[in-house]
Amino acid sequence: MIRVAILGSTGSIGESALKVMERHPDRFEVVALAANRSVRELEDQARRFRPLRVVVADEEAFEACRDNGTHWSGGREALVDAASMPEADVVLNALVGFAGLEPSIAALRAGKRLALANKESLVTGGDLLMEAMEDGEGELIPVDSEHSAILQCLGGEDPDQIQRLVITASGGPFRGWSRERLAAVGPEDALRHPTWDMGAKITIDSATLANKALEVIEAHVLYGIPYDRIDAVVHPQSVVHSFVEFVDGSVMAQLGFPTMELPILYALTYPDRLDDPDLRTFDPVRASPLTFEAVDTDAFPLFRIGVEAGRTGGTAPTVFNAANEVAVDAFLRGKVDFPGMAQVVEEALSRTEVRPVTELEVILEADRAARRSAIDSVARRTPAGN
Ligand code: MG
């Protein structure tokens, strides 16, 4: 029996994880459920899965439902506690945004397998995560489909054998659009993703390709491959989830119709595979044709800006991530236009000093400074009366 704590259980990844686990009640047990503030959904899930702990990260939201029982707790600390609870073998971190970093560190330090869907953890605190993993003898298995693909392509081979990684990108709803045309798109257009059904933040990040930049950084941290040997390619069908080119020129790819259930299941059972008829539906004829094109960094500058922040290292990826979170939020609220998101992020990067990451406090400070800067940029861009 694999005992799983799910952080971010009411989001898209969390829901998919519960669906997968519900199909295999003999293999999985849910020991904790945590969400930021979706209390109604959390109550439903708690009734279905009867976990030992239920956490509401947002204090205010927790106050409104604290009569649910003593196994309910609230606040950031409760989240970190759930990530290191002794009854869990695996912590699935599917929280959204920077809030996922501390629970990730806690899980690895407690020797858990961290099934990581919260990419911001790796992007902002990569070194700290690796350190915590070593200290606590934890294990980090990516849930992101591209990084799961890389792990599967590796098939136990040493990452030293990798010549190059090619991460695929769907290209989002605006693939092929020019910079000029993009100036007029609104949140409702950007939220319509062609191949993946995901939460709002990551859907916007897919539309701007900021998500792909985060994934390049993620791959760099996870597999120790230098940035000049990690490429991204647009692949609209989202069937090839990534390529690994080995030193002898041989290329492996992992394929499948887009579903997050597969990488979630793989992260829970790795290195084993679980027989799951619900997932066994690949058909190469139906998947045809598979096409690939270069990333348009002129129309989607956030890709270039993000990878550049990764290359700079230190707190630069944290600044990129924080400013991007503010920019996405502002875009969703109609405060900046589509190209404005990249401008807000670029300004934050140019105005925030980059420091080496020596401890968590450095990242927290960089995150705060970048948010202040980005909020300021948004305010200066917002037309009067809006
Ligand atoms: Mg992905």
mmCIF file of N, CA, C and O and ligand atoms in Angstrom, residues 119 143-147 167-168 196 198 202 206 211-212 215 218 241 260, ligand 1:
data_model
loop_
_atom_site.group_PDB
_atom_site.id
_atom_site.type_symbol
_atom_site.label_atom_id
_atom_site.label_comp_id
_atom_site.label_asym_id
_atom_site.label_seq_id
_atom_site.Cartn_x
_atom_site.Cartn_y
_atom_site.Cartn_z
ATOM 1 N N LYS A 119 6.036 23.217 -10.133
ATOM 2 C CA LYS A 119 7.327 23.462 -10.779
ATOM 3 C C LYS A 119 8.069 24.626 -10.157
ATOM 4 O O LYS A 119 9.288 24.703 -10.223
ATOM 5 N N VAL A 143 6.316 15.219 -11.827
ATOM 6 C CA VAL A 143 4.988 14.880 -12.330
ATOM 7 C C VAL A 143 4.705 15.613 -13.638
ATOM 8 O O VAL A 143 3.899 15.182 -14.448
ATOM 9 N N ASP A 144 5.409 16.707 -13.864
ATOM 10 C CA ASP A 144 5.250 17.442 -15.111
ATOM 11 C C ASP A 144 5.445 16.455 -16.277
ATOM 12 O O ASP A 144 6.366 15.637 -16.241
ATOM 13 N N SER A 145 4.570 16.512 -17.275
ATOM 14 C CA SER A 145 4.587 15.463 -18.306
ATOM 15 C C SER A 145 5.921 15.402 -19.047
ATOM 16 O O SER A 145 6.412 14.324 -19.370
ATOM 17 N N GLU A 146 6.536 16.582 -19.291
ATOM 18 C CA GLU A 146 7.798 16.613 -20.040
ATOM 19 C C GLU A 146 8.927 15.967 -19.252
ATOM 20 O O GLU A 146 9.755 15.250 -19.801
ATOM 21 N N HIS A 147 8.955 16.224 -17.946
ATOM 22 C CA HIS A 147 10.059 15.713 -17.125
ATOM 23 C C HIS A 147 9.843 14.262 -16.761
ATOM 24 O O HIS A 147 10.805 13.508 -16.617
ATOM 25 N N ILE A 167 12.498 19.521 -25.055
ATOM 26 C CA ILE A 167 11.215 19.549 -24.365
ATOM 27 C C ILE A 167 10.161 20.029 -25.343
ATOM 28 O O ILE A 167 10.364 21.027 -26.038
ATOM 29 N N THR A 168 9.043 19.338 -25.405
ATOM 30 C CA THR A 168 8.001 19.753 -26.338
ATOM 31 C C THR A 168 7.029 20.732 -25.680
ATOM 32 O O THR A 168 6.816 20.701 -24.471
ATOM 33 N N TRP A 196 -4.499 20.595 -23.487
ATOM 34 C CA TRP A 196 -4.451 20.226 -22.072
ATOM 35 C C TRP A 196 -5.534 20.961 -21.300
ATOM 36 O O TRP A 196 -5.755 22.149 -21.520
ATOM 37 N N MET A 198 -6.229 22.372 -17.830
ATOM 38 C CA MET A 198 -5.431 22.660 -16.635
ATOM 39 C C MET A 198 -6.005 23.861 -15.886
ATOM 40 O O MET A 198 -6.960 24.474 -16.314
ATOM 41 N N ILE A 202 -1.519 28.010 -15.012
ATOM 42 C CA ILE A 202 -0.660 27.286 -15.953
ATOM 43 C C ILE A 202 -1.187 27.394 -17.381
ATOM 44 O O ILE A 202 -0.422 27.372 -18.345
ATOM 45 N N SER A 206 0.994 28.673 -20.403
ATOM 46 C CA SER A 206 1.160 27.926 -21.649
ATOM 47 C C SER A 206 0.938 28.837 -22.840
ATOM 48 O O SER A 206 1.590 28.693 -23.871
ATOM 49 N N ASN A 211 5.492 29.025 -19.226
ATOM 50 C CA ASN A 211 5.498 27.667 -18.681
ATOM 51 C C ASN A 211 6.663 26.852 -19.240
ATOM 52 O O ASN A 211 7.309 26.095 -18.517
ATOM 53 N N LYS A 212 6.948 27.032 -20.525
ATOM 54 C CA LYS A 212 8.037 26.258 -21.131
ATOM 55 C C LYS A 212 9.385 26.723 -20.591
ATOM 56 O O LYS A 212 10.294 25.918 -20.404
ATOM 57 N N GLU A 215 9.853 25.123 -17.387
ATOM 58 C CA GLU A 215 10.170 23.703 -17.571
ATOM 59 C C GLU A 215 11.609 23.474 -18.005
ATOM 60 O O GLU A 215 12.212 22.454 -17.666
ATOM 61 N N GLU A 218 13.437 23.772 -14.835
ATOM 62 C CA GLU A 218 13.150 22.540 -14.095
ATOM 63 C C GLU A 218 14.046 21.383 -14.582
ATOM 64 O O GLU A 218 14.638 20.652 -13.780
ATOM 65 N N HIS A 241 6.061 13.756 -25.493
ATOM 66 C CA HIS A 241 6.153 14.598 -24.307
ATOM 67 C C HIS A 241 7.556 15.130 -24.051
ATOM 68 O O HIS A 241 7.715 16.055 -23.268
ATOM 69 N N MET A 260 -2.747 13.900 -17.736
ATOM 70 C CA MET A 260 -1.832 14.001 -16.595
ATOM 71 C C MET A 260 -1.900 12.757 -15.719
ATOM 72 O O MET A 260 -1.077 12.562 -14.841
HETATM 73 MG MG MG B 1 4.376 20.453 -18.605
#
